[in-house]
């Protein structure tokens, strides 16, 4: 056997490639924190109105001359935004008094703004700049069902047993949402299913559900001719729109803060509903609608629905591609550096293998959003780092299993030949087993890479960007073209990675494995 043939390798990988991968991994992880000194970070939730308000806040700051402003859209529910605000991952986001008081602070009612700020001060936060409108929760029925049943109040729903409700995940779990409503009105017998807010309207139109939760500024109420049921027992609190921010924001960004004061009282229910309609019914983008309001003070005619091709090749494509590649490549490299040694350990030590393989298999079954929520809490931040760690965990299983199986499959004759040449265990691993096992290991790496490209779309739920940003926005407004505009580039990226690995198979891995086995 020619030891010199694989002398320039690390675990069977060409030394130059392995060293370059280590350098790239280090650089990617170092670049995860924002390089800017002190940007103004704006957050928003995962529904139309919050996207628009986030763009209005961002645009207002930019018009005031604050150049370093970021909008992190669609970060999830109120709890994630609140956590992000406390950790400093964002500086400001739009919310509602009822949500802040009951859901986030755990109060029993909605106090004055002064008292609300006294409660928020404990967290280093504050609330202010009332925007001038209220967007309350409500329940709604289709007009035909309402006319047939004669129901006009939520208390009427307790009279029947076979109603089907399609409620948004956040509403189902908020203390001021379904739990409070069910207890106050005795709705325990109602059949309830969880539906994304944008999809619930379509389910109602198709007759798949009878009742949905709505926001009172939703344009879909008029579009689908829904009957909003009155909250006759006054369960829902006031939901006045305002901004929640870090208390040091006015000192850190005085120009932007001064400009944001002009938003106070500037939005009415009618204007907000018209902006929501421009996005959900006419196909305008969040940014375009916000820009029209900022420049004209009212909602001008919408820009018209973009074609699928225009959405796919939109101006955000380079940014989203770079973010997606960062997530995929850094998590994949991390999983390679951890997964291959784990696979070798599992093969070398059967007792360790009995818990290594089940452990990585168990991690694969953890729901992605639950894993992200856990990592956000553990790291006390949102963005790329928790997303990369989640993707790293999901990529471990194929790499660990393929490594363990490939190393096990190396023939006993080859190992005996190495012993005859006086090679110790480390040399046999480095010079014989790893080069011969490399094709099998690479199969696991390729599988992990493709899995990561698809799974990386979940990163958009915590502000890490990538193609999932379009998918999440499409879900918010039930826009299939916008969802496809995120899914198609992800599929193309997965295909390109597959072609890249095939090229590496032909040019690097196969010749390296052949030389390692040659005599």
Short mmCIF file of N, CA, C and O in Angstrom, two decimals, residues 175-290:
data_model
loop_
_atom_site.label_atom_id
_atom_site.label_comp_id
_atom_site.label_asym_id
_atom_site.label_seq_id
_atom_site.Cartn_x
_atom_site.Cartn_y
_atom_site.Cartn_z
N UNK A 175 -53.70 33.48 26.66
CA UNK A 175 -54.62 33.54 27.81
C UNK A 175 -55.82 34.42 27.51
O UNK A 175 -56.92 34.17 28.02
N UNK A 176 -55.62 35.47 26.70
CA UNK A 176 -56.73 36.36 26.35
C UNK A 176 -57.43 35.91 25.07
O UNK A 176 -58.26 36.65 24.53
N UNK A 177 -57.11 34.70 24.60
CA UNK A 177 -57.73 34.18 23.39
C UNK A 177 -58.72 33.07 23.69
O UNK A 177 -59.63 33.23 24.52
N UNK A 178 -58.51 31.92 23.06
CA UNK A 178 -59.46 30.84 23.18
C UNK A 178 -59.66 30.32 24.61
O UNK A 178 -60.81 30.06 25.00
N UNK A 179 -58.61 30.14 25.42
CA UNK A 179 -58.85 29.67 26.79
C UNK A 179 -59.83 30.55 27.56
O UNK A 179 -60.73 30.04 28.25
N UNK A 180 -59.65 31.88 27.46
CA UNK A 180 -60.56 32.79 28.17
C UNK A 180 -61.97 32.74 27.59
O UNK A 180 -62.97 32.75 28.31
N UNK A 181 -62.03 32.67 26.25
CA UNK A 181 -63.34 32.65 25.58
C UNK A 181 -64.11 31.37 25.90
O UNK A 181 -65.31 31.41 26.20
N UNK A 182 -63.41 30.25 25.85
CA UNK A 182 -64.05 28.96 26.12
C UNK A 182 -64.61 28.91 27.54
O UNK A 182 -65.74 28.44 27.77
N UNK A 183 -63.82 29.42 28.49
CA UNK A 183 -64.28 29.40 29.89
C UNK A 183 -65.45 30.35 30.12
O UNK A 183 -66.41 30.01 30.84
N UNK A 184 -65.41 31.53 29.51
CA UNK A 184 -66.45 32.53 29.76
C UNK A 184 -67.78 32.16 29.11
O UNK A 184 -68.85 32.47 29.64
N UNK A 185 -67.72 31.49 27.94
CA UNK A 185 -68.94 31.21 27.19
C UNK A 185 -69.35 29.74 27.23
O UNK A 185 -70.37 29.38 26.63
N UNK A 186 -68.56 28.88 27.88
CA UNK A 186 -68.92 27.47 27.95
C UNK A 186 -68.87 26.78 26.60
O UNK A 186 -69.84 26.11 26.19
N UNK A 187 -67.77 26.93 25.89
CA UNK A 187 -67.64 26.40 24.53
C UNK A 187 -66.81 25.12 24.47
O UNK A 187 -66.21 24.80 23.45
N UNK A 188 -66.78 24.36 25.57
CA UNK A 188 -65.95 23.16 25.63
C UNK A 188 -66.32 22.12 24.58
O UNK A 188 -65.47 21.34 24.13
N UNK A 189 -67.57 22.08 24.16
CA UNK A 189 -68.02 21.05 23.22
C UNK A 189 -67.70 21.38 21.77
O UNK A 189 -67.86 20.52 20.89
N UNK A 190 -67.23 22.57 21.50
CA UNK A 190 -66.95 22.97 20.12
C UNK A 190 -65.74 22.21 19.57
O UNK A 190 -64.74 22.06 20.25
N UNK A 191 -65.84 21.74 18.33
CA UNK A 191 -64.72 21.07 17.67
C UNK A 191 -63.77 22.13 17.13
O UNK A 191 -64.17 22.99 16.34
N UNK A 192 -62.52 22.07 17.57
CA UNK A 192 -61.55 23.12 17.24
C UNK A 192 -60.35 22.51 16.52
O UNK A 192 -59.83 21.47 16.94
N UNK A 193 -59.91 23.15 15.45
CA UNK A 193 -58.68 22.76 14.76
C UNK A 193 -57.79 23.98 14.59
O UNK A 193 -58.29 25.12 14.50
N UNK A 194 -56.49 23.77 14.55
CA UNK A 194 -55.53 24.86 14.41
C UNK A 194 -55.27 25.14 12.93
O UNK A 194 -54.94 24.23 12.17
N UNK A 195 -55.42 26.40 12.53
CA UNK A 195 -55.18 26.82 11.14
C UNK A 195 -54.44 28.15 11.14
O UNK A 195 -54.76 29.04 11.94
N UNK A 196 -53.48 28.28 10.24
CA UNK A 196 -52.84 29.58 10.06
C UNK A 196 -53.90 30.61 9.69
O UNK A 196 -54.85 30.31 8.96
N UNK A 197 -53.71 31.84 10.17
CA UNK A 197 -54.75 32.86 10.03
C UNK A 197 -55.15 33.06 8.56
O UNK A 197 -56.34 33.15 8.24
N UNK A 198 -54.16 33.10 7.67
CA UNK A 198 -54.46 33.34 6.26
C UNK A 198 -55.21 32.19 5.61
O UNK A 198 -55.97 32.39 4.65
N UNK A 199 -55.01 30.96 6.11
CA UNK A 199 -55.67 29.79 5.53
C UNK A 199 -57.08 29.59 6.08
O UNK A 199 -57.90 28.93 5.44
N UNK A 200 -57.35 30.13 7.25
CA UNK A 200 -58.64 29.89 7.90
C UNK A 200 -59.79 30.47 7.07
O UNK A 200 -60.88 29.87 7.01
N UNK A 201 -59.58 31.62 6.43
CA UNK A 201 -60.64 32.22 5.63
C UNK A 201 -61.03 31.32 4.46
O UNK A 201 -62.22 31.18 4.13
N UNK A 202 -60.01 30.73 3.82
CA UNK A 202 -60.30 29.83 2.70
C UNK A 202 -61.05 28.59 3.19
O UNK A 202 -61.95 28.09 2.52
N UNK A 203 -60.67 28.08 4.35
CA UNK A 203 -61.37 26.92 4.92
C UNK A 203 -62.83 27.27 5.21
O UNK A 203 -63.73 26.44 5.00
N UNK A 204 -63.06 28.49 5.69
CA UNK A 204 -64.43 28.93 5.96
C UNK A 204 -65.22 29.05 4.67
O UNK A 204 -66.39 28.63 4.58
N UNK A 205 -64.59 29.60 3.62
CA UNK A 205 -65.27 29.76 2.33
C UNK A 205 -65.62 28.40 1.71
O UNK A 205 -66.64 28.27 1.03
N UNK A 206 -64.79 27.39 1.97
CA UNK A 206 -65.04 26.05 1.41
C UNK A 206 -66.01 25.24 2.28
O UNK A 206 -66.32 24.10 1.95
N UNK A 207 -66.42 25.78 3.40
CA UNK A 207 -67.32 25.06 4.28
C UNK A 207 -66.63 24.03 5.15
O UNK A 207 -67.29 23.17 5.74
N UNK A 208 -65.30 24.11 5.28
CA UNK A 208 -64.57 23.14 6.09
C UNK A 208 -64.62 23.49 7.58
O UNK A 208 -64.41 22.62 8.42
N UNK A 209 -64.87 24.76 7.89
CA UNK A 209 -65.07 25.19 9.26
C UNK A 209 -66.25 26.16 9.28
O UNK A 209 -66.65 26.69 8.24
N UNK A 210 -66.80 26.37 10.47
CA UNK A 210 -67.96 27.26 10.61
C UNK A 210 -67.60 28.60 11.22
O UNK A 210 -68.30 29.60 10.98
N UNK A 211 -66.53 28.62 12.01
CA UNK A 211 -66.16 29.82 12.77
C UNK A 211 -64.66 30.01 12.69
O UNK A 211 -63.89 29.03 12.72
N UNK A 212 -64.21 31.25 12.58
CA UNK A 212 -62.78 31.57 12.60
C UNK A 212 -62.56 32.75 13.53
O UNK A 212 -63.49 33.53 13.80
N UNK A 213 -61.33 32.87 14.02
CA UNK A 213 -60.98 34.09 14.75
C UNK A 213 -60.50 35.12 13.75
O UNK A 213 -59.84 34.79 12.75
N UNK A 214 -60.84 36.38 13.97
CA UNK A 214 -60.49 37.45 13.04
C UNK A 214 -59.91 38.62 13.82
O UNK A 214 -60.08 38.73 15.04
N UNK A 215 -59.19 39.45 13.09
CA UNK A 215 -58.81 40.76 13.60
C UNK A 215 -59.79 41.76 13.01
O UNK A 215 -60.18 41.66 11.83
N UNK A 216 -60.19 42.74 13.78
CA UNK A 216 -61.25 43.63 13.32
C UNK A 216 -60.81 44.54 12.17
O UNK A 216 -61.65 45.19 11.55
N UNK A 217 -59.51 44.59 11.88
CA UNK A 217 -59.05 45.37 10.71
C UNK A 217 -58.82 44.47 9.50
O UNK A 217 -58.28 44.93 8.49
N UNK A 218 -59.21 43.20 9.57
CA UNK A 218 -59.02 42.28 8.45
C UNK A 218 -59.90 42.68 7.26
O UNK A 218 -61.13 42.77 7.40
N UNK A 219 -59.32 42.84 6.08
CA UNK A 219 -60.16 43.11 4.89
C UNK A 219 -60.94 41.88 4.46
O UNK A 219 -61.94 42.00 3.73
N UNK A 220 -60.50 40.70 4.88
CA UNK A 220 -61.19 39.48 4.48
C UNK A 220 -62.60 39.41 5.06
O UNK A 220 -63.44 38.65 4.55
N UNK A 221 -62.87 40.18 6.10
CA UNK A 221 -64.22 40.19 6.68
C UNK A 221 -65.23 40.65 5.63
O UNK A 221 -66.29 40.04 5.45
N UNK A 222 -64.90 41.72 4.93
CA UNK A 222 -65.80 42.23 3.89
C UNK A 222 -65.77 41.34 2.65
O UNK A 222 -66.80 41.10 2.01
N UNK A 223 -64.58 40.86 2.30
CA UNK A 223 -64.44 40.06 1.08
C UNK A 223 -65.29 38.79 1.15
O UNK A 223 -65.95 38.41 0.18
N UNK A 224 -65.28 38.12 2.30
CA UNK A 224 -66.02 36.87 2.44
C UNK A 224 -67.40 37.08 3.06
O UNK A 224 -68.08 36.10 3.38
N UNK A 225 -67.80 38.34 3.25
CA UNK A 225 -69.10 38.69 3.80
C UNK A 225 -69.35 37.95 5.12
O UNK A 225 -70.35 37.26 5.31
N UNK A 226 -68.40 38.12 6.03
CA UNK A 226 -68.49 37.45 7.32
C UNK A 226 -69.32 38.25 8.31
O UNK A 226 -69.37 39.48 8.24
N UNK A 227 -69.96 37.56 9.21
CA UNK A 227 -70.68 38.19 10.30
C UNK A 227 -69.85 38.10 11.56
O UNK A 227 -69.57 36.99 12.04
N UNK A 228 -69.42 39.25 12.08
CA UNK A 228 -68.63 39.27 13.30
C UNK A 228 -69.57 39.17 14.49
O UNK A 228 -70.50 39.98 14.64
N UNK A 229 -69.34 38.18 15.34
CA UNK A 229 -70.19 37.97 16.50
C UNK A 229 -69.80 38.91 17.63
O UNK A 229 -68.61 39.11 17.89
N UNK A 230 -70.78 39.47 18.27
CA UNK A 230 -70.50 40.43 19.34
C UNK A 230 -70.00 39.70 20.59
O UNK A 230 -70.50 38.62 20.94
N UNK A 231 -69.03 40.31 21.23
CA UNK A 231 -68.47 39.78 22.47
C UNK A 231 -69.34 40.28 23.62
O UNK A 231 -68.97 41.21 24.35
N UNK A 232 -70.52 39.66 23.79
CA UNK A 232 -71.51 40.21 24.71
C UNK A 232 -71.11 40.08 26.17
O UNK A 232 -71.69 40.75 27.03
N UNK A 233 -70.14 39.26 26.49
CA UNK A 233 -69.67 39.18 27.88
C UNK A 233 -68.33 39.90 28.07
O UNK A 233 -67.71 39.77 29.12
N UNK A 234 -67.92 40.63 27.06
CA UNK A 234 -66.74 41.49 27.12
C UNK A 234 -65.49 40.76 27.62
O UNK A 234 -64.81 41.19 28.55
N UNK A 235 -65.21 39.65 26.97
CA UNK A 235 -64.02 38.87 27.33
C UNK A 235 -62.77 39.51 26.76
O UNK A 235 -61.74 39.60 27.43
N UNK A 236 -62.84 39.97 25.52
CA UNK A 236 -61.66 40.53 24.88
C UNK A 236 -61.35 41.92 25.45
O UNK A 236 -62.26 42.76 25.57
N UNK A 237 -60.11 42.19 25.79
CA UNK A 237 -59.74 43.52 26.29
C UNK A 237 -59.54 44.50 25.14
O UNK A 237 -59.75 44.16 23.97
N UNK A 238 -59.14 45.72 25.47
CA UNK A 238 -58.82 46.72 24.44
C UNK A 238 -57.50 46.34 23.77
O UNK A 238 -56.56 45.89 24.43
N UNK A 239 -57.44 46.52 22.48
CA UNK A 239 -56.23 46.22 21.71
C UNK A 239 -55.81 47.46 20.92
O UNK A 239 -55.85 47.48 19.70
N UNK A 240 -55.41 48.49 21.64
CA UNK A 240 -54.95 49.71 20.98
C UNK A 240 -53.53 49.49 20.45
O UNK A 240 -52.64 49.04 21.17
N UNK A 241 -53.32 49.81 19.18
CA UNK A 241 -52.00 49.61 18.58
C UNK A 241 -51.01 50.64 19.10
O UNK A 241 -51.34 51.83 19.22
N UNK A 242 -49.81 50.19 19.40
CA UNK A 242 -48.74 51.07 19.88
C UNK A 242 -47.40 50.39 19.63
O UNK A 242 -47.35 49.27 19.10
N UNK A 243 -46.32 51.07 19.97
CA UNK A 243 -44.98 50.52 19.76
C UNK A 243 -44.38 50.11 21.10
O UNK A 243 -44.47 50.84 22.08
N UNK A 244 -43.76 48.94 21.12
CA UNK A 244 -43.04 48.45 22.30
C UNK A 244 -41.56 48.47 21.95
O UNK A 244 -41.17 48.01 20.87
N UNK A 245 -40.74 49.01 22.85
CA UNK A 245 -39.34 49.25 22.49
C UNK A 245 -38.43 49.12 23.71
O UNK A 245 -38.89 49.11 24.87
N UNK A 246 -37.14 49.01 23.43
CA UNK A 246 -36.16 49.01 24.50
C UNK A 246 -36.04 50.42 25.06
O UNK A 246 -36.07 51.41 24.32
N UNK A 247 -35.91 50.52 26.37
CA UNK A 247 -35.98 51.82 27.02
C UNK A 247 -34.84 52.75 26.61
O UNK A 247 -34.97 53.98 26.65
N UNK A 248 -33.71 52.16 26.17
CA UNK A 248 -32.57 53.00 25.78
C UNK A 248 -32.63 53.42 24.32
O UNK A 248 -31.73 54.11 23.84
N UNK A 249 -33.68 53.03 23.62
CA UNK A 249 -33.77 53.37 22.19
C UNK A 249 -33.73 54.87 21.91
O UNK A 249 -33.01 55.31 21.01
N UNK A 250 -34.48 55.72 22.66
CA UNK A 250 -34.44 57.16 22.37
C UNK A 250 -33.03 57.75 22.49
O UNK A 250 -32.68 58.69 21.76
N UNK A 251 -32.21 57.23 23.41
CA UNK A 251 -30.84 57.75 23.55
C UNK A 251 -29.92 57.22 22.47
O UNK A 251 -29.04 57.92 21.99
N UNK A 252 -30.12 55.98 22.05
CA UNK A 252 -29.23 55.37 21.07
C UNK A 252 -29.52 55.87 19.65
O UNK A 252 -28.61 55.97 18.84
N UNK A 253 -30.80 56.14 19.36
CA UNK A 253 -31.18 56.60 18.01
C UNK A 253 -32.10 57.81 18.13
O UNK A 253 -33.31 57.71 17.84
N UNK A 254 -31.58 58.94 18.55
CA UNK A 254 -32.45 60.10 18.78
C UNK A 254 -33.15 60.59 17.52
O UNK A 254 -34.32 61.01 17.58
N UNK A 255 -32.47 60.55 16.36
CA UNK A 255 -33.11 61.03 15.12
C UNK A 255 -34.29 60.14 14.74
O UNK A 255 -35.39 60.60 14.41
N UNK A 256 -34.05 58.83 14.78
CA UNK A 256 -35.12 57.90 14.45
C UNK A 256 -36.27 57.98 15.43
O UNK A 256 -37.43 57.93 15.05
N UNK A 257 -35.93 58.14 16.73
CA UNK A 257 -36.98 58.22 17.74
C UNK A 257 -37.84 59.47 17.55
O UNK A 257 -39.06 59.42 17.67
N UNK A 258 -37.20 60.59 17.23
CA UNK A 258 -37.95 61.83 16.99
C UNK A 258 -38.89 61.67 15.80
O UNK A 258 -40.03 62.15 15.83
N UNK A 259 -38.43 60.95 14.76
CA UNK A 259 -39.28 60.74 13.59
C UNK A 259 -40.46 59.82 13.92
O UNK A 259 -41.58 60.03 13.44
N UNK A 260 -40.24 58.82 14.74
CA UNK A 260 -41.30 57.88 15.09
C UNK A 260 -42.43 58.54 15.88
O UNK A 260 -43.57 58.08 15.84
N UNK A 261 -42.11 59.64 16.59
CA UNK A 261 -43.15 60.35 17.33
C UNK A 261 -44.27 60.85 16.41
O UNK A 261 -45.43 60.99 16.82
N UNK A 262 -43.93 61.11 15.15
CA UNK A 262 -44.92 61.62 14.19
C UNK A 262 -45.96 60.57 13.81
O UNK A 262 -46.99 60.91 13.20
N UNK A 263 -45.69 59.31 14.14
CA UNK A 263 -46.67 58.26 13.83
C UNK A 263 -47.84 58.26 14.81
O UNK A 263 -48.87 57.64 14.55
N UNK A 264 -47.70 58.98 15.93
CA UNK A 264 -48.72 58.94 16.96
C UNK A 264 -50.06 59.44 16.42
O UNK A 264 -50.18 60.55 15.89
N UNK A 265 -51.08 58.60 16.55
CA UNK A 265 -52.43 58.96 16.09
C UNK A 265 -52.58 59.07 14.60
O UNK A 265 -53.61 59.55 14.12
N UNK A 266 -51.61 58.61 13.83
CA UNK A 266 -51.64 58.82 12.39
C UNK A 266 -52.39 57.78 11.59
O UNK A 266 -52.56 57.94 10.38
N UNK A 267 -52.83 56.70 12.23
CA UNK A 267 -53.50 55.63 11.50
C UNK A 267 -54.89 55.39 12.07
O UNK A 267 -55.05 55.21 13.27
N UNK A 268 -55.87 55.37 11.21
CA UNK A 268 -57.24 55.06 11.62
C UNK A 268 -57.55 53.61 11.27
O UNK A 268 -56.80 52.96 10.52
N UNK A 269 -58.64 53.10 11.79
CA UNK A 269 -59.06 51.73 11.46
C UNK A 269 -59.27 51.60 9.96
O UNK A 269 -58.87 50.60 9.34
N UNK A 270 -59.89 52.62 9.34
CA UNK A 270 -60.18 52.56 7.90
C UNK A 270 -58.90 52.52 7.08
O UNK A 270 -58.79 51.75 6.11
N UNK A 271 -57.92 53.36 7.44
CA UNK A 271 -56.66 53.38 6.70
C UNK A 271 -55.92 52.06 6.87
O UNK A 271 -55.39 51.50 5.90
N UNK A 272 -55.90 51.54 8.08
CA UNK A 272 -55.20 50.28 8.32
C UNK A 272 -55.88 49.16 7.56
O UNK A 272 -55.21 48.30 6.98
N UNK A 273 -57.19 49.14 7.54
CA UNK A 273 -57.90 48.10 6.81
C UNK A 273 -57.64 48.20 5.31
O UNK A 273 -57.49 47.18 4.63
N UNK A 274 -57.55 49.43 4.80
CA UNK A 274 -57.28 49.59 3.37
C UNK A 274 -55.87 49.14 3.02
O UNK A 274 -55.64 48.57 1.94
N UNK A 275 -54.90 49.36 3.91
CA UNK A 275 -53.55 48.88 3.65
C UNK A 275 -53.50 47.36 3.70
O UNK A 275 -52.84 46.72 2.87
N UNK A 276 -54.20 46.77 4.66
CA UNK A 276 -54.26 45.32 4.71
C UNK A 276 -54.90 44.75 3.44
O UNK A 276 -54.46 43.72 2.91
N UNK A 277 -55.93 45.44 2.96
CA UNK A 277 -56.60 44.99 1.74
C UNK A 277 -55.69 45.08 0.53
O UNK A 277 -55.72 44.21 -0.36
N UNK A 278 -54.87 46.12 0.47
CA UNK A 278 -53.96 46.28 -0.67
C UNK A 278 -53.00 45.10 -0.77
O UNK A 278 -52.63 44.66 -1.86
N UNK A 279 -52.60 44.56 0.37
CA UNK A 279 -51.69 43.40 0.37
C UNK A 279 -52.45 42.11 0.11
O UNK A 279 -52.11 41.34 -0.79
N UNK A 280 -53.51 41.87 0.88
CA UNK A 280 -54.16 40.57 0.85
C UNK A 280 -55.08 40.38 -0.35
O UNK A 280 -55.23 39.27 -0.86
N UNK A 281 -55.70 41.46 -0.82
CA UNK A 281 -56.68 41.34 -1.90
C UNK A 281 -56.16 41.80 -3.25
O UNK A 281 -56.61 41.32 -4.29
N UNK A 282 -55.20 42.75 -3.25
CA UNK A 282 -54.73 43.30 -4.51
C UNK A 282 -53.30 42.89 -4.85
O UNK A 282 -52.80 43.20 -5.92
N UNK A 283 -52.63 42.21 -3.93
CA UNK A 283 -51.32 41.66 -4.25
C UNK A 283 -50.16 42.61 -4.11
O UNK A 283 -49.06 42.31 -4.61
N UNK A 284 -50.31 43.75 -3.48
CA UNK A 284 -49.18 44.66 -3.28
C UNK A 284 -48.24 44.08 -2.23
O UNK A 284 -48.64 43.27 -1.39
N UNK A 285 -47.00 44.49 -2.26
CA UNK A 285 -46.04 44.04 -1.27
C UNK A 285 -46.18 44.88 0.00
O UNK A 285 -46.70 46.00 -0.02
N UNK A 286 -45.71 44.33 1.11
CA UNK A 286 -45.76 45.06 2.38
C UNK A 286 -45.00 46.38 2.27
O UNK A 286 -45.47 47.43 2.72
N UNK A 287 -43.80 46.31 1.68
CA UNK A 287 -42.95 47.50 1.58
C UNK A 287 -43.59 48.57 0.71
O UNK A 287 -43.52 49.77 1.02
N UNK A 288 -44.22 48.15 -0.39
CA UNK A 288 -44.84 49.13 -1.30
C UNK A 288 -46.01 49.84 -0.64
O UNK A 288 -46.17 51.06 -0.76
N UNK A 289 -46.83 49.10 0.09
CA UNK A 289 -47.97 49.69 0.77
C UNK A 289 -47.50 50.68 1.84
O UNK A 289 -48.04 51.80 1.96
N UNK A 290 -46.49 50.28 2.61
CA UNK A 290 -45.96 51.18 3.64
C UNK A 290 -45.37 52.43 3.02
O UNK A 290 -45.57 53.55 3.53
#
